XYZ file of C-alpha atoms in Angstrom:
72
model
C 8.586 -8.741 -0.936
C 11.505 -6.749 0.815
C 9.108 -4.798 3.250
C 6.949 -7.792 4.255
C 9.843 -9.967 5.108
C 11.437 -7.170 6.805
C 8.171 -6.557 9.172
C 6.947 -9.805 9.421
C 9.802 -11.149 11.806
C 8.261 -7.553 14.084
C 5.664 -8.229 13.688
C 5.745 -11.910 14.662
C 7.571 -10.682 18.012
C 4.633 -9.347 19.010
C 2.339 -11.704 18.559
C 0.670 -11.058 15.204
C 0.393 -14.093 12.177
C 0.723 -12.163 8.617
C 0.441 -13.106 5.355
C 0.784 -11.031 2.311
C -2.266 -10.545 0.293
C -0.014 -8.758 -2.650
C 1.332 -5.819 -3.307
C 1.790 -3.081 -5.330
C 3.492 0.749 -5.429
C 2.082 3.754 -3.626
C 3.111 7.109 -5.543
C 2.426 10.012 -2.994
C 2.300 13.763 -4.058
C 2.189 15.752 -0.684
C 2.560 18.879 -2.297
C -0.819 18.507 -4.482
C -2.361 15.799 -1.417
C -2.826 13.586 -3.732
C -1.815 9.378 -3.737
C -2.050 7.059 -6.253
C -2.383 3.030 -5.528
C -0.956 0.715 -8.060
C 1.115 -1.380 -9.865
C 1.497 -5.090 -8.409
C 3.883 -7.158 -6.522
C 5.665 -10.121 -8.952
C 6.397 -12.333 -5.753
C 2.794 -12.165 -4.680
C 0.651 -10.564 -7.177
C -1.683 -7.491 -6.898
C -2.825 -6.364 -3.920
C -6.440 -4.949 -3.439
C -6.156 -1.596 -4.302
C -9.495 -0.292 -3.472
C -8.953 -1.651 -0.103
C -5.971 -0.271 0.497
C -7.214 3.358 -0.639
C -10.059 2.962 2.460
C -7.749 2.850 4.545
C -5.732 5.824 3.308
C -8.906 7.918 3.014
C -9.155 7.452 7.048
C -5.524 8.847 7.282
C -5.434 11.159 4.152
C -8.439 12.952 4.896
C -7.998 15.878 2.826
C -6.184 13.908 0.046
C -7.727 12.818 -3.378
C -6.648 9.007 -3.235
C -6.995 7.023 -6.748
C -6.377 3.366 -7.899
C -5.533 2.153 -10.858
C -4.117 -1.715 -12.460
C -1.676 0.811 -14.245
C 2.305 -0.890 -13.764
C 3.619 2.524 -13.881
């Protein structure tokens, strides 16, 4: 909730429309290149976590990304 209302106003500057599809936590471990997608948002629920690891793969190349519904 924070972050999005903090970039959305940006983001709106430049011309974009956002909504917030959830959310959730994003534990990274650069050290072993591994991240971890999960946990939820309790303003606007769970995000889709196996989407948002995609995207990280593209980024993370040589990174084991995992998902879980875990809260912690």
């Amino acid at each position: 909730d924070h972050i999005f209302e903090k970039v959305n106003p940006e983001m709106e500057k430049l011309g974009y429309e956002c909504k917030c599809l959830g959310g959730g936590k994003i534990d990274h471990n650069s050290k072993e290149k591994k991240i971890r997608v999960f946990g939820l948002s309790t303003g606007y629920g769970k995000a889709d976590h196996a989407a948002t690891v995609e995207i990280l793969k593209k980024v993370y190349t040589d990174y084991e990304i995992t998902w879980s519904d875990d809260k912690k």
